[in-house]
PDB file of C-alpha atoms in Angstrom:
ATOM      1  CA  UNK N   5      -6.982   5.838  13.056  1.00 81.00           C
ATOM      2  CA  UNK N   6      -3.949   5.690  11.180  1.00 83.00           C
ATOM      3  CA  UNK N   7      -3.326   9.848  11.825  1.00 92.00           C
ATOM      4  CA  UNK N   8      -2.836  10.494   8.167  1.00 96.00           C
ATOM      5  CA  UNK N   9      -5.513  12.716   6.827  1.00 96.00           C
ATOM      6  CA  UNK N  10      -7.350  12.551   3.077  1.00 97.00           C
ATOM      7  CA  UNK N  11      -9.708  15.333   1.444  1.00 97.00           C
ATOM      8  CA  UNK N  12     -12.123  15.030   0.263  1.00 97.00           C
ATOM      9  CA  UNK N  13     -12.995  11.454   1.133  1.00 96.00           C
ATOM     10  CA  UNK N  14     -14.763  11.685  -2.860  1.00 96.00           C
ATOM     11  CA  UNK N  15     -15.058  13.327  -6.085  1.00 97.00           C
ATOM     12  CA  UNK N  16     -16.745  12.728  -8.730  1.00 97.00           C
ATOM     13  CA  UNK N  17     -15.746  15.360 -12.094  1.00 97.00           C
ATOM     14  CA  UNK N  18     -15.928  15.251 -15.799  1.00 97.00           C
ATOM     15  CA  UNK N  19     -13.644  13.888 -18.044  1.00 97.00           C
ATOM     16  CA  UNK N  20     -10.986  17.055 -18.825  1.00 97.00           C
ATOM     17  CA  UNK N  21     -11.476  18.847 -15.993  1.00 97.00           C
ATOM     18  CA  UNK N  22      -8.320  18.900 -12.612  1.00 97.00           C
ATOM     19  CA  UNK N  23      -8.825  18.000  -9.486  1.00 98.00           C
ATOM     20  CA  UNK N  24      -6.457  17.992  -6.469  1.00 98.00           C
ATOM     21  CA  UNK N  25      -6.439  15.872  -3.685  1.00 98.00           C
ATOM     22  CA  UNK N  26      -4.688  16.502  -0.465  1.00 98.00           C
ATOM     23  CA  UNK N  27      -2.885  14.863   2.071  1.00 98.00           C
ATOM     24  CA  UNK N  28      -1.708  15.900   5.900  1.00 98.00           C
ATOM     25  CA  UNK N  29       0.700  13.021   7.053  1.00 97.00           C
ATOM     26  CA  UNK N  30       1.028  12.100  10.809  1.00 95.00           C
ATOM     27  CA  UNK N  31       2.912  14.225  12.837  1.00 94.00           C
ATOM     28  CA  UNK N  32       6.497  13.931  12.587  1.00 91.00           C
ATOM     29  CA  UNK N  33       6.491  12.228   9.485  1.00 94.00           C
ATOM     30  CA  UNK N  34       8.676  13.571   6.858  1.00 93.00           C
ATOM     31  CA  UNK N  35       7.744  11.333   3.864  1.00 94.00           C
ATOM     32  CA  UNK N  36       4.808  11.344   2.003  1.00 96.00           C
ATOM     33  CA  UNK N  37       4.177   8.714  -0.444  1.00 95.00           C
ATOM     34  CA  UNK N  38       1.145   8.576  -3.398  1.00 97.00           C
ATOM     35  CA  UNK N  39      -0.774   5.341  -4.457  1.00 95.00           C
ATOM     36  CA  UNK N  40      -3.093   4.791  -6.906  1.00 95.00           C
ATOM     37  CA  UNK N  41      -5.461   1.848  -6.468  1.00 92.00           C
ATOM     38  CA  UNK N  42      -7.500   0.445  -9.645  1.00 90.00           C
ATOM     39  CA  UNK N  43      -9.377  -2.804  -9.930  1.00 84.00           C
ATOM     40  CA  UNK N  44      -7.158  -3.798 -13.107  1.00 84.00           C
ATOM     41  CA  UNK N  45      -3.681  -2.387 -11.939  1.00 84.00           C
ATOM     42  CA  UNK N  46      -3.829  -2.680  -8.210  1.00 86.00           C
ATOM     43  CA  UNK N  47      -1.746  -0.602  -6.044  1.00 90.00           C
ATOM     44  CA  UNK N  48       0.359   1.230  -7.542  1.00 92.00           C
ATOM     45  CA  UNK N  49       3.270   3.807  -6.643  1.00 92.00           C
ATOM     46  CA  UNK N  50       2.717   7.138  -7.794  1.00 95.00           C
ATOM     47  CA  UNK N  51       5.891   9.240  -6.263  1.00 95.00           C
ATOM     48  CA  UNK N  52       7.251   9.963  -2.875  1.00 94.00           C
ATOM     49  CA  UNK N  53       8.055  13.154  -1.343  1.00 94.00           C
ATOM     50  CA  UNK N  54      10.529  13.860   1.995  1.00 93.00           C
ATOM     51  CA  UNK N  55      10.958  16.807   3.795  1.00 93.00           C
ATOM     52  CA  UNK N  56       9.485  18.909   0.793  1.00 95.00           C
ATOM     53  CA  UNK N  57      12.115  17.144  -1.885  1.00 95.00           C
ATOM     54  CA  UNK N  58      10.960  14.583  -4.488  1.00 94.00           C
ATOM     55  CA  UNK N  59      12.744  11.528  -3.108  1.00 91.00           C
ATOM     56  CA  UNK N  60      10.888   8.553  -5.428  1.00 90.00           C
ATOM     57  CA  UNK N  61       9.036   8.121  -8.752  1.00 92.00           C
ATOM     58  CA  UNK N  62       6.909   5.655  -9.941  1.00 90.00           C
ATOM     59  CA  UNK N  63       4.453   4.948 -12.463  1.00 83.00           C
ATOM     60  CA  UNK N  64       3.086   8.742 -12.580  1.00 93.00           C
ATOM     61  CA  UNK N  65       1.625  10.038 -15.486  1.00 94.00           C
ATOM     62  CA  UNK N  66       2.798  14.006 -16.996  1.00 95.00           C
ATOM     63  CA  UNK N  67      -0.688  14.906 -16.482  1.00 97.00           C
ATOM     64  CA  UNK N  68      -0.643  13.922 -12.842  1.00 97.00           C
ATOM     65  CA  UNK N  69       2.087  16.263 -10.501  1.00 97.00           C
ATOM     66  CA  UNK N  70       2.035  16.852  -6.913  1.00 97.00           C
ATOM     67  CA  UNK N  71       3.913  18.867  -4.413  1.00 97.00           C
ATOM     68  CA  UNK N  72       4.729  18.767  -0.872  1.00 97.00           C
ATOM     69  CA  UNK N  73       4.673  22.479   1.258  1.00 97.00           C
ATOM     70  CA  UNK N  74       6.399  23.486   3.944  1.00 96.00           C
ATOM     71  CA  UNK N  75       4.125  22.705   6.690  1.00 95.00           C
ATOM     72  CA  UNK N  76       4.947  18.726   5.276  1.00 96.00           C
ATOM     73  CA  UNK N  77       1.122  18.586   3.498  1.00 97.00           C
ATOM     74  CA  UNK N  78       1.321  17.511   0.201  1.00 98.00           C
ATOM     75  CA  UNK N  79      -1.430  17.846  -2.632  1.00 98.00           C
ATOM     76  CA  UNK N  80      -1.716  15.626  -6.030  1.00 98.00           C
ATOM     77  CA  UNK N  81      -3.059  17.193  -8.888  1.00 98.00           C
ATOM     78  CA  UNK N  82      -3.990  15.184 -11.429  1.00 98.00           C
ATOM     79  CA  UNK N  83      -5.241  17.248 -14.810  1.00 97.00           C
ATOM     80  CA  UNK N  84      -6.974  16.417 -17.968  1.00 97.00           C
ATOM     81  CA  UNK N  85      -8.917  13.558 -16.756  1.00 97.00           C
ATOM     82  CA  UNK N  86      -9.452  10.679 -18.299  1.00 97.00           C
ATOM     83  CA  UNK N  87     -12.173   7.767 -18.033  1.00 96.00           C
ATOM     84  CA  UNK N  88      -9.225   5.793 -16.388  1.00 94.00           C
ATOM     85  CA  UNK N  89      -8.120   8.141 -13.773  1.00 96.00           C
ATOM     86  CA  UNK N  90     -11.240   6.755 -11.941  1.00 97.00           C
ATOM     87  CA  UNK N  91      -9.612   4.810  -8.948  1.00 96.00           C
ATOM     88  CA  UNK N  92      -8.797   5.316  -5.186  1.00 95.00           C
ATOM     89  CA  UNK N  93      -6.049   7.433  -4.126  1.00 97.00           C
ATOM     90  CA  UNK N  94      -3.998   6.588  -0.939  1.00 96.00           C
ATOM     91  CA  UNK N  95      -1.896   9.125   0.697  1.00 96.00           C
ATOM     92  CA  UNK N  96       0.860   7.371   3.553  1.00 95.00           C
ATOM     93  CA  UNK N  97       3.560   8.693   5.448  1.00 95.00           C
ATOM     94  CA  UNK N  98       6.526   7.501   7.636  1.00 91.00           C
ATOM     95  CA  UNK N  99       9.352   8.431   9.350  1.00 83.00           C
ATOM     96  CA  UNK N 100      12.774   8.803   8.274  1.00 72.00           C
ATOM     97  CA  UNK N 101      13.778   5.454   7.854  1.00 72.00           C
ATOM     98  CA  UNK N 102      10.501   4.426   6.154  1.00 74.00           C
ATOM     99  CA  UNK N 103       9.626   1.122   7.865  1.00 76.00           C
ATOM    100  CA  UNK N 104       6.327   1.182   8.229  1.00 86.00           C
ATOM    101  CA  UNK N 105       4.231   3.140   5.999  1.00 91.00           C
ATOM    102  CA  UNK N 106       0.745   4.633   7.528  1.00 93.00           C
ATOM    103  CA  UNK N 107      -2.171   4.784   5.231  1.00 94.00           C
ATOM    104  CA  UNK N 108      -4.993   7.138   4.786  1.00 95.00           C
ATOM    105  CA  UNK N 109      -8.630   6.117   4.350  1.00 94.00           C
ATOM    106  CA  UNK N 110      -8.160   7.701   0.467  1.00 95.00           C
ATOM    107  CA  UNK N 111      -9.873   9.381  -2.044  1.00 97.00           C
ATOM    108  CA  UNK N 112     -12.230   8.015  -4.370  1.00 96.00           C
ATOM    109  CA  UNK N 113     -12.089   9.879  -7.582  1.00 97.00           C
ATOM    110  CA  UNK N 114     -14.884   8.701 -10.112  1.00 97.00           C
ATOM    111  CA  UNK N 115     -14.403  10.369 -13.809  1.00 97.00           C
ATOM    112  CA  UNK N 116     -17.379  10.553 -16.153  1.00 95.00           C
TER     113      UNK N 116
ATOM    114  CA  UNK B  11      11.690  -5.792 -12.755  1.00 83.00           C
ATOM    115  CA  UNK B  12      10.586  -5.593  -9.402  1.00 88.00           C
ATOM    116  CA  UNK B  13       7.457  -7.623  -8.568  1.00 92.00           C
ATOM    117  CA  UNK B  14       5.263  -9.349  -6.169  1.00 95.00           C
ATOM    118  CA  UNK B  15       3.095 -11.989  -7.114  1.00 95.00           C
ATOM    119  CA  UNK B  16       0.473 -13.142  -4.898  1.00 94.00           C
ATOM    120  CA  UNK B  17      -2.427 -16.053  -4.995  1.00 85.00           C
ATOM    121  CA  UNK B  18      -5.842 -15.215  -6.353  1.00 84.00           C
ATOM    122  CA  UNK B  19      -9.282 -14.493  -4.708  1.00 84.00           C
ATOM    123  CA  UNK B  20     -11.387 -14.700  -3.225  1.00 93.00           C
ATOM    124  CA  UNK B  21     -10.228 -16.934  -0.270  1.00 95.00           C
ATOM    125  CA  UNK B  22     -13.624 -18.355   1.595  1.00 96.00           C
ATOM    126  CA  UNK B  23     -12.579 -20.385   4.950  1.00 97.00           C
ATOM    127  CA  UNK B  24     -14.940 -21.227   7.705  1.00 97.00           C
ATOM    128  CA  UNK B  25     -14.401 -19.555  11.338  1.00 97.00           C
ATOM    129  CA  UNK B  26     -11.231 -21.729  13.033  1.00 96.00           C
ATOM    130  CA  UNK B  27     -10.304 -22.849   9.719  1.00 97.00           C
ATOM    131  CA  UNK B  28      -5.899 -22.516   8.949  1.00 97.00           C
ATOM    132  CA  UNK B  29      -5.493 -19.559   6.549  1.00 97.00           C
ATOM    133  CA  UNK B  30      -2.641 -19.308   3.941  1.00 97.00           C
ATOM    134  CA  UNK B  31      -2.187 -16.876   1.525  1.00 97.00           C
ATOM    135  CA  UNK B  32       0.982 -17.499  -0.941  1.00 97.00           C
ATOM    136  CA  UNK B  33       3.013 -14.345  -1.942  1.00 97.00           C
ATOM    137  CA  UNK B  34       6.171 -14.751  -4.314  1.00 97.00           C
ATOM    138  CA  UNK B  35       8.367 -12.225  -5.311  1.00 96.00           C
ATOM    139  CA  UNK B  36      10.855 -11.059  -7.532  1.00 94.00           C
ATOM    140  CA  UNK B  37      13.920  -9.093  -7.020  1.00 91.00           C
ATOM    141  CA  UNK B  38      18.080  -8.701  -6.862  1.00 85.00           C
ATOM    142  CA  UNK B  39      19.510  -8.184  -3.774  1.00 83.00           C
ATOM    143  CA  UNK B  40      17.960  -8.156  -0.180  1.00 87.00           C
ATOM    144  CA  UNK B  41      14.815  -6.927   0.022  1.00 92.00           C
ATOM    145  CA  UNK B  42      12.427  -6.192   2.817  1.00 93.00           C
ATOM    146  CA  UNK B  43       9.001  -8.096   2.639  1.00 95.00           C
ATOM    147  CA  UNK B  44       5.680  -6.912   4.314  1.00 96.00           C
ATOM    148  CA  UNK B  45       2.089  -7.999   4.538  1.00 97.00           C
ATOM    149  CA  UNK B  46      -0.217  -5.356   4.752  1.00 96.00           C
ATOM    150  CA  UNK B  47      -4.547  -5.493   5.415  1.00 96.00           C
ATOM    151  CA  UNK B  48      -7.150  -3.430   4.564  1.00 93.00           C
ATOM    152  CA  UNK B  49     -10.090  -3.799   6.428  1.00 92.00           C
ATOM    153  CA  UNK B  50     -13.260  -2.393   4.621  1.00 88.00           C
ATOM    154  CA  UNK B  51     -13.035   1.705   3.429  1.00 84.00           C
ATOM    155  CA  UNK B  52     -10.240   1.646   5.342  1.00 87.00           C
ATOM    156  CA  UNK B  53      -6.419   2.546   4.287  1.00 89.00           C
ATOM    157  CA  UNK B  54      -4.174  -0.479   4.832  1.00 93.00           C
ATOM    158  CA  UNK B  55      -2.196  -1.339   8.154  1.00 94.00           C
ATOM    159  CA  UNK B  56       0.977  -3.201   8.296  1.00 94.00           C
ATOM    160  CA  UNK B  57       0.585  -6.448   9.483  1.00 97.00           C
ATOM    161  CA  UNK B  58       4.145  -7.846   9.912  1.00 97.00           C
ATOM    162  CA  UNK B  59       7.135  -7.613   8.006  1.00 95.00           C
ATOM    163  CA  UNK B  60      10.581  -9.340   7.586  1.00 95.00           C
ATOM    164  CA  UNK B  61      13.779  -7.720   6.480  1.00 91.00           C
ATOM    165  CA  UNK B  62      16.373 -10.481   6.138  1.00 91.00           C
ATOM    166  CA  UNK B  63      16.593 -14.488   4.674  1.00 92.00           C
ATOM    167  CA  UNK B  64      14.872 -16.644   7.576  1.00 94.00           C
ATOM    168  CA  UNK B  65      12.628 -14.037   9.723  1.00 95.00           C
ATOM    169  CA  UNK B  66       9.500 -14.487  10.826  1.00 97.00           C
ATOM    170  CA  UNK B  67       7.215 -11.919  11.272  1.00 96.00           C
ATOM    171  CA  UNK B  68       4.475 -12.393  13.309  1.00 97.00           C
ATOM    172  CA  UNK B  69       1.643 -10.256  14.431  1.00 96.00           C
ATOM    173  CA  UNK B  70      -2.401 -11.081  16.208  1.00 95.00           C
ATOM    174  CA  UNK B  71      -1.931 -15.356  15.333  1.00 97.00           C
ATOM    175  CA  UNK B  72      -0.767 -14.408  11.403  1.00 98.00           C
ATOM    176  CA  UNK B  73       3.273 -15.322  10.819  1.00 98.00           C
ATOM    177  CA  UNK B  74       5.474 -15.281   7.572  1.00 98.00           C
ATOM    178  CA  UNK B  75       8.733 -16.539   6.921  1.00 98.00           C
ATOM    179  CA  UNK B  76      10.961 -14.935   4.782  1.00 97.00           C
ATOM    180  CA  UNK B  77      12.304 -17.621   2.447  1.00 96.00           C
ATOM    181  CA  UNK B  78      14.838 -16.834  -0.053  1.00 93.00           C
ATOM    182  CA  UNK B  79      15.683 -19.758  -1.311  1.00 93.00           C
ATOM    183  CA  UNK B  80      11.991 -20.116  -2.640  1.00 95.00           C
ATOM    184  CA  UNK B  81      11.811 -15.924  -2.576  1.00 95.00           C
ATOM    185  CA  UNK B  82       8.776 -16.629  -0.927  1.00 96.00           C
ATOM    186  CA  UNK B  83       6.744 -15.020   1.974  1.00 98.00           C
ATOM    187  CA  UNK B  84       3.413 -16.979   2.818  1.00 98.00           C
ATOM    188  CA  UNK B  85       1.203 -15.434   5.352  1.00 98.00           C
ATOM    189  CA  UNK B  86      -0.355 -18.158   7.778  1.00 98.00           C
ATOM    190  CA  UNK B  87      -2.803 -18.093  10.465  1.00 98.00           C
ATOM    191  CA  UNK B  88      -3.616 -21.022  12.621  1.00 96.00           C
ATOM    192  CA  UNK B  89      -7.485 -20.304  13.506  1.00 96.00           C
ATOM    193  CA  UNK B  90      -9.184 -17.195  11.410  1.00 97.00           C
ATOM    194  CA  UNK B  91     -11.909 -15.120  12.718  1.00 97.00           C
ATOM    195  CA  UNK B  92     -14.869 -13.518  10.855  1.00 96.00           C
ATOM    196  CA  UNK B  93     -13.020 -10.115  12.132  1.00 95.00           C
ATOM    197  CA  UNK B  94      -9.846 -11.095   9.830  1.00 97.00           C
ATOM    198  CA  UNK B  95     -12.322 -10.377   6.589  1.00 96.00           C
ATOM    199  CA  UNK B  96      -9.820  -8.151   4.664  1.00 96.00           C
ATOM    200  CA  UNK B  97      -7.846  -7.934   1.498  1.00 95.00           C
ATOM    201  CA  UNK B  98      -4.255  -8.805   2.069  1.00 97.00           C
ATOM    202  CA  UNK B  99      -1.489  -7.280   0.310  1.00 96.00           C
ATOM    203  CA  UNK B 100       1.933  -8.531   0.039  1.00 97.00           C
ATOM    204  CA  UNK B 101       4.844  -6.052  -0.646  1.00 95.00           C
ATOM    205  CA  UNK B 102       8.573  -5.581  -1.110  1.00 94.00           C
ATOM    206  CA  UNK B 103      10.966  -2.988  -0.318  1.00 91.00           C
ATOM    207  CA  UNK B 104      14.086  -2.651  -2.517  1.00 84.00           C
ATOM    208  CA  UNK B 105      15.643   0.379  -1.235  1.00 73.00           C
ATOM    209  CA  UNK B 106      16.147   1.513   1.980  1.00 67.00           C
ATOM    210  CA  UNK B 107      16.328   5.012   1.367  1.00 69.00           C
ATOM    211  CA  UNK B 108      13.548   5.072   0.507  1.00 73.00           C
ATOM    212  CA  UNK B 109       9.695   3.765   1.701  1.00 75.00           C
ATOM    213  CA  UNK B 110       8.536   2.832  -1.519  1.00 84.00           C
ATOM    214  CA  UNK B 111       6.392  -0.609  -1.437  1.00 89.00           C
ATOM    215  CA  UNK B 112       5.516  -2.593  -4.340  1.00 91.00           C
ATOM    216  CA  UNK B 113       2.447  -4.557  -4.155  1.00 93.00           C
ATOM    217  CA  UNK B 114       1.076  -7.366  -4.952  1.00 94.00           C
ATOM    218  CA  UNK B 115      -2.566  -7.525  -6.685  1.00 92.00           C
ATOM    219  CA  UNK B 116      -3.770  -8.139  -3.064  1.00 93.00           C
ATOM    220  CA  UNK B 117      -6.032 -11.649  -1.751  1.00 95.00           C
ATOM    221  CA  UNK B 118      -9.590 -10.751  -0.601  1.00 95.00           C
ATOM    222  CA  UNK B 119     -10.521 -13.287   2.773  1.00 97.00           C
ATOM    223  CA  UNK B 120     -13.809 -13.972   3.607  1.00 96.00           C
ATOM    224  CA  UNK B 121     -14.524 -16.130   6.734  1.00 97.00           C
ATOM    225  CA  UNK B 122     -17.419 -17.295   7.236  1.00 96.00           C
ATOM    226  CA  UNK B 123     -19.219 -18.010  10.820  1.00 94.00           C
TER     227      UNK B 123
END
């Protein structure tokens, strides 16, 4: 058990519709970092948040956003969904320094 | 721009067979290298990691050797087990203020008994 925490573990919505997936990172960690995970792009880094402060962006689309509250959980929210969107969705969190990254189990979305 | 390039799968060995898994990357400066599993419906766990030319990480009988000359970082294992079934993912580290890995495509490893 890794101690990072995904909800819901799946989803499965209609193409259009918004979901939002959330994410309570280990205890003490300050960062939390997004991944998406598709068969034909791999892992890939969505944006990273520390301490409540956007810290890191990566290959995030303008329909996806996500936010991380005070109490250090942090929610994606991905919007107007698309065929593609369908893919696993890994929430992580470290420390400070970010050396080791610790993974949730993730959250399957499946569009249809 | 940043990348990680890593050999394709599926690997099939036989129990007590030697495992390697090649992982190249691509990047200026210094960067920290990992190798990272994911067991079955399971998030992935850091295996080992190196953060400077000429490390080895090692970690349960797998090592890699950060080499920059070849900006390499080949994961090895002298003897798998069925239990080391996993996808492997190789990953570097460009900045240390921040956590942010990029992967590689990741190597699925199946061992038979």
């Amino acid at each position: 058990d890794s101690g990072v925490t995904q909800t819901p573990k799946h989803l499965i919505t209609a193409t259009g519709q918004r979901v939002t997936l959330r994410c309570s990172p280990r205890s003490g960690d300050l960062s939390v970092y997004w991944y998406q995970q598709s068969l034909d792009q791999g892992l890939q880094f969505l944006i990273q948040y520390y301490n409540g402060e956007e810290r890191a962006k990566g290959n995030i689309l303008e329909r996806f956003s996500a936010q991380q509250f005070p109490d250090l959980h942090s929610e994606l929210n991905l919007s107007s969904l698309e065929l593609g969107d369908s893919a696993l969705y890994f929430c992580a969190s470290s420390g400070h320094n970010g050396e080791k990254l610790f993974f949730g189990s993730g959250t399957q979305l499946s569009v249809l | 721009g940043d990348s990680v390039t890593q050999m394709e799968g599926p690997v099939t060995l036989s129990e007590e067979a030697f495992l390697t898994i090649n992982c190249t990357y691509t990047a200026t400066g210094y960067p920290s290298l990992f190798w990272y599993v994911q067991y079955p419906g399971e998030g992935l766990q850091l295996l080992l990691k190196a953060t400077k030319a000429d490390d080895k990480g090692s970690n349960k009988g797998f090592e890699a050797t950060y080499r920059k000359e070849t900006t390499s970082f080949h994961l090895e294992k002298g003897s798998v087990q069925v239990s080391d079934s996993a996808v492997y993912f190789c990953a570097l580290r460009k900045n240390s203020n921040t956590g942010k890995l990029i992967f590689g495509q990741g190597t699925t490893l199946q061992v038979k008994p």
